[in-house]
């Protein structure tokens, strides 16, 4: 029996089918999936992981920026598809998570390719420069909207902005699902989605996959 979230945004049997088709992982990625499940660390859902891998395989990015590293799972996953000389900068404000991520990245033999910056992404992003092929937003959902201008500034033409959890257990799409204490996050996520859809510099799609993902290409 495949496990799925009770807050899934699509019918559970659809999730069960999709997850049943995803080949089981081995090595460090499997270890990190097990650790995340046993310790309630929020990593990308299996179908979102496959979307990331597919996009990375297509793009073969040289520079990736990730906001929200946790224990390094998605960074290690994406690193498999880096182009020649490629690197990932990933931001994580929690010191314990950062230490675990650095250790996991070291064990994966990727310390020369992945740099974890232990700081608040809201402070770091405005200071970054250069162009990125991929930006993966998977950190503070209430602040995606505040990061959008910088993400567009930092994206290379043809670069991809991927944002996870944008449907937020369905709350973004339907008022009746909204939990009172999440109202601010939900309102800001709605604003973030609309802003992306309306920006002339982006071509954006909303995918009801995992917890909801937007994929936007910088025109
Ligand atoms: C969903 S987890 C990231 C999971 C990771 N991308 C993966 O799939 O393996 C979100 C992470 O963002 C971090 N975070 C939240 N707000 C942040 C902020 N303002 N700056 C940096 N990191 C933040 C949290 O501590 C948490 O570890």
Short mmCIF file of C-alpha atoms and ligand atoms in Angstrom, two decimals:
data_model
loop_
_atom_site.label_atom_id
_atom_site.label_comp_id
_atom_site.label_asym_id
_atom_site.label_seq_id
_atom_site.Cartn_x
_atom_site.Cartn_y
_atom_site.Cartn_z
CA UNK A 1 0.00 0.00 0.00
CA UNK A 2 1.44 3.35 -1.06
CA UNK A 3 1.35 6.06 1.60
CA UNK A 4 -0.29 9.38 0.79
CA UNK A 5 -1.15 12.57 2.64
CA UNK A 6 -4.67 12.99 3.98
CA UNK A 7 -4.46 16.60 2.77
CA UNK A 8 -3.68 15.54 -0.81
CA UNK A 9 -4.90 17.94 -3.48
CA UNK A 10 -5.88 15.19 -5.92
CA UNK A 11 -7.86 12.01 -5.34
CA UNK A 12 -5.76 9.65 -3.22
CA UNK A 13 -6.09 6.85 -5.79
CA UNK A 14 -4.40 9.09 -8.37
CA UNK A 15 -1.50 9.77 -5.99
CA UNK A 16 -1.32 6.07 -5.16
CA UNK A 17 -1.11 5.19 -8.84
CA UNK A 18 1.55 7.82 -9.59
CA UNK A 19 3.69 6.85 -6.58
CA UNK A 20 3.34 3.19 -7.50
CA UNK A 21 4.93 3.93 -10.87
CA UNK A 22 7.95 5.79 -9.43
CA UNK A 23 10.95 3.45 -9.14
CA UNK A 24 12.17 2.99 -5.55
CA UNK A 25 15.31 4.89 -4.73
CA UNK A 26 18.52 3.52 -3.25
CA UNK A 27 21.60 4.96 -1.58
CA UNK A 28 21.65 8.34 0.11
CA UNK A 29 18.39 9.58 -1.41
CA UNK A 30 16.55 6.55 0.03
CA UNK A 31 18.24 7.11 3.40
CA UNK A 32 17.15 10.75 3.41
CA UNK A 33 13.58 9.85 2.40
CA UNK A 34 13.45 7.37 5.32
CA UNK A 35 14.96 9.91 7.72
CA UNK A 36 12.53 12.61 6.60
CA UNK A 37 9.51 10.32 7.05
CA UNK A 38 10.64 9.09 10.48
CA UNK A 39 11.51 12.58 11.75
CA UNK A 40 8.78 14.65 10.07
CA UNK A 41 11.21 16.67 7.97
CA UNK A 42 9.28 18.19 5.07
CA UNK A 43 11.02 17.21 1.83
CA UNK A 44 9.52 17.33 -1.67
CA UNK A 45 6.86 14.73 -2.31
CA UNK A 46 7.84 11.80 -4.59
CA UNK A 47 5.93 13.09 -7.63
CA UNK A 48 7.38 16.59 -7.15
CA UNK A 49 10.85 15.02 -6.93
CA UNK A 50 10.21 13.37 -10.31
CA UNK A 51 9.09 16.71 -11.79
CA UNK A 52 12.30 18.31 -10.51
CA UNK A 53 14.42 15.52 -11.99
CA UNK A 54 12.62 15.74 -15.33
CA UNK A 55 13.06 19.51 -15.55
CA UNK A 56 16.73 19.26 -14.51
CA UNK A 57 17.32 16.49 -17.06
CA UNK A 58 15.85 18.76 -19.75
CA UNK A 59 17.68 21.87 -18.62
CA UNK A 60 21.06 20.51 -17.44
CA UNK A 61 21.50 23.69 -15.37
CA UNK A 62 24.87 25.19 -14.55
CA UNK A 63 23.70 27.49 -11.74
CA UNK A 64 20.87 26.55 -9.39
CA UNK A 65 19.54 28.59 -6.47
CA UNK A 66 17.39 26.80 -3.90
CA UNK A 67 15.47 28.51 -1.12
CA UNK A 68 14.78 25.98 1.65
CA UNK A 69 17.41 23.23 1.89
CA UNK A 70 16.25 21.27 4.96
CA UNK A 71 18.48 18.15 5.08
CA UNK A 72 19.71 18.55 1.49
CA UNK A 73 17.43 16.02 -0.22
CA UNK A 74 16.25 18.12 -3.19
CA UNK A 75 19.68 19.72 -3.63
CA UNK A 76 21.34 16.28 -3.85
CA UNK A 77 18.56 15.14 -6.21
CA UNK A 78 19.03 18.13 -8.54
CA UNK A 79 22.84 17.87 -8.43
CA UNK A 80 22.64 14.62 -10.43
CA UNK A 81 21.70 16.68 -13.49
CA UNK A 82 24.05 19.66 -13.19
CA UNK A 83 25.76 20.66 -16.42
CA UNK A 84 29.56 20.75 -16.64
CA UNK A 85 31.11 22.88 -13.90
CA UNK A 86 27.66 23.40 -12.39
CA UNK A 87 26.85 24.35 -8.81
CA UNK A 88 23.96 24.77 -6.41
CA UNK A 89 23.57 27.48 -3.78
CA UNK A 90 20.94 26.53 -1.23
CA UNK A 91 19.62 28.70 1.61
CA UNK A 92 18.57 27.37 5.01
CA UNK A 93 18.04 29.44 8.16
CA UNK A 94 17.86 26.57 10.65
CA UNK A 95 21.33 25.77 12.04
CA UNK A 96 20.60 22.09 12.82
CA UNK A 97 19.13 21.47 9.35
CA UNK A 98 22.14 23.23 7.81
CA UNK A 99 24.57 20.99 9.72
CA UNK A 100 22.68 17.85 8.65
CA UNK A 101 22.49 19.05 5.04
CA UNK A 102 26.24 19.74 4.93
CA UNK A 103 26.97 16.29 6.35
CA UNK A 104 24.61 14.59 3.87
CA UNK A 105 26.09 16.57 0.96
CA UNK A 106 29.57 15.52 2.08
CA UNK A 107 28.51 11.87 2.26
CA UNK A 108 27.06 12.20 -1.25
CA UNK A 109 30.46 13.49 -2.44
CA UNK A 110 28.92 16.79 -3.55
CA UNK A 111 30.59 19.32 -1.22
CA UNK A 112 32.37 20.93 -4.16
CA UNK A 113 29.08 21.41 -6.03
CA UNK A 114 26.55 22.35 -3.34
CA UNK A 115 26.98 25.30 -0.95
CA UNK A 116 24.57 25.67 1.95
CA UNK A 117 24.20 29.24 3.23
CA UNK A 118 22.91 29.32 6.80
CA UNK A 119 20.86 32.52 6.82
CA UNK A 120 17.41 33.97 6.30
CA UNK A 121 16.63 33.78 2.57
CA UNK A 122 14.80 37.12 2.78
CA UNK A 123 18.12 38.75 3.74
CA UNK A 124 20.30 36.78 1.33
CA UNK A 125 18.33 36.92 -1.93
CA UNK A 126 18.56 40.72 -2.42
CA UNK A 127 22.37 40.47 -2.08
CA UNK A 128 22.79 37.79 -4.77
CA UNK A 129 23.94 38.61 -8.27
CA UNK A 130 24.64 36.82 -11.52
CA UNK A 131 22.24 34.66 -13.45
CA UNK A 132 20.71 31.32 -12.50
CA UNK A 133 19.34 28.64 -14.82
CA UNK A 134 16.98 27.33 -12.16
CA UNK A 135 15.54 28.79 -8.96
CA UNK A 136 13.65 26.42 -6.68
CA UNK A 137 11.46 28.12 -4.07
CA UNK A 138 10.77 25.65 -1.26
CA UNK A 139 11.13 27.74 1.89
CA UNK A 140 8.96 30.41 3.51
CA UNK A 141 5.67 30.25 1.59
CA UNK A 142 4.41 33.55 3.00
CA UNK A 143 7.40 35.28 1.43
CA UNK A 144 7.46 33.82 -2.08
CA UNK A 145 5.59 36.94 -3.20
CA UNK A 146 8.29 39.18 -1.68
CA UNK A 147 11.00 37.18 -3.47
CA UNK A 148 9.42 37.27 -6.92
CA UNK A 149 11.11 40.43 -8.21
CA UNK A 150 14.53 39.19 -7.12
CA UNK A 151 13.88 35.77 -8.63
CA UNK A 152 13.04 37.38 -11.98
CA UNK A 153 16.13 39.61 -11.69
CA UNK A 154 18.32 36.54 -10.99
CA UNK A 155 16.88 34.26 -13.68
CA UNK A 156 18.67 33.85 -16.96
CA UNK A 157 16.47 34.14 -20.08
CA UNK A 158 15.05 30.66 -20.58
CA UNK A 159 15.68 29.95 -16.90
CA UNK A 160 13.04 28.22 -14.77
CA UNK A 161 11.43 29.32 -11.50
CA UNK A 162 9.85 26.38 -9.68
CA UNK A 163 7.77 27.00 -6.54
CA UNK A 164 6.47 24.18 -4.33
CA UNK A 165 3.41 24.01 -2.06
CA UNK A 166 1.56 26.75 -3.90
CA UNK A 167 -1.83 25.00 -3.56
CA UNK A 168 -1.08 24.44 0.12
CA UNK A 169 -3.27 21.40 0.83
CA UNK A 170 -5.99 22.92 -1.35
CA UNK A 171 -6.38 26.02 0.84
CA UNK A 172 -5.16 28.35 -1.90
CA UNK A 173 -7.92 27.20 -4.23
CA UNK A 174 -10.93 27.13 -1.94
CA UNK A 175 -12.01 29.33 0.97
CA UNK A 176 -13.75 26.44 2.74
CA UNK A 177 -10.46 24.58 3.11
CA UNK A 178 -8.66 27.49 4.77
CA UNK A 179 -7.56 27.02 8.38
CA UNK A 180 -7.89 30.34 10.21
CA UNK A 181 -4.26 30.59 11.36
CA UNK A 182 -3.07 30.02 7.78
CA UNK A 183 -5.07 32.89 6.24
CA UNK A 184 -2.08 35.20 5.73
CA UNK A 185 0.02 32.51 4.04
CA UNK A 186 -2.90 31.52 1.82
CA UNK A 187 -3.61 35.13 0.77
CA UNK A 188 0.05 35.68 -0.05
CA UNK A 189 0.27 32.42 -2.02
CA UNK A 190 -2.76 33.51 -4.08
CA UNK A 191 -1.06 36.84 -4.68
CA UNK A 192 2.17 35.06 -5.66
CA UNK A 193 0.38 32.81 -8.17
CA UNK A 194 -1.54 35.73 -9.76
CA UNK A 195 1.59 37.87 -9.90
CA UNK A 196 3.52 35.14 -11.71
CA UNK A 197 0.69 34.54 -14.16
CA UNK A 198 0.46 38.26 -14.93
CA UNK A 199 4.16 39.08 -15.26
CA UNK A 200 5.09 39.68 -18.90
CA UNK A 201 8.60 38.32 -18.24
CA UNK A 202 7.28 34.86 -17.30
CA UNK A 203 5.37 32.03 -18.93
CA UNK A 204 3.82 30.20 -15.99
CA UNK A 205 1.89 26.98 -15.45
CA UNK A 206 0.13 25.85 -12.25
CA UNK A 207 0.42 22.10 -11.73
CA UNK A 208 -1.83 20.16 -9.31
CA UNK A 209 1.05 17.85 -8.44
CA UNK A 210 2.26 17.03 -4.94
CA UNK A 211 1.16 20.04 -2.90
CA UNK A 212 0.85 22.21 -6.03
CA UNK A 213 3.77 23.53 -8.07
CA UNK A 214 4.21 26.51 -10.37
CA UNK A 215 6.78 26.29 -13.14
CA UNK A 216 7.61 29.61 -14.77
CA UNK A 217 10.03 30.18 -17.64
CA UNK A 218 11.82 33.55 -17.90
CA UNK A 219 11.07 34.90 -21.38
C1 LIG B 1 10.02 22.21 2.76
S1 LIG B 1 11.54 22.39 3.56
C2 LIG B 1 12.71 22.25 2.25
C3 LIG B 1 12.80 20.87 1.72
C4 LIG B 1 13.89 20.65 0.69
N1 LIG B 1 13.80 21.60 -0.40
C5 LIG B 1 13.79 19.26 0.14
O1 LIG B 1 12.84 18.97 -0.60
O2 LIG B 1 14.66 18.44 0.45
C6 LIG B 1 11.59 24.12 3.88
C7 LIG B 1 12.86 24.59 4.57
O3 LIG B 1 12.91 26.02 4.46
C8 LIG B 1 13.52 26.53 5.62
N2 LIG B 1 13.14 27.95 5.73
C9 LIG B 1 11.93 28.46 6.07
N3 LIG B 1 11.98 29.81 6.05
C10 LIG B 1 13.24 30.15 5.66
C11 LIG B 1 13.90 31.40 5.45
N4 LIG B 1 13.26 32.57 5.61
N5 LIG B 1 15.19 31.38 5.06
C12 LIG B 1 15.84 30.19 4.88
N6 LIG B 1 15.26 28.99 5.07
C13 LIG B 1 13.98 28.96 5.45
C14 LIG B 1 12.96 25.65 6.73
O4 LIG B 1 13.79 25.69 7.87
C15 LIG B 1 12.90 24.28 6.05
O5 LIG B 1 14.06 23.52 6.34
#
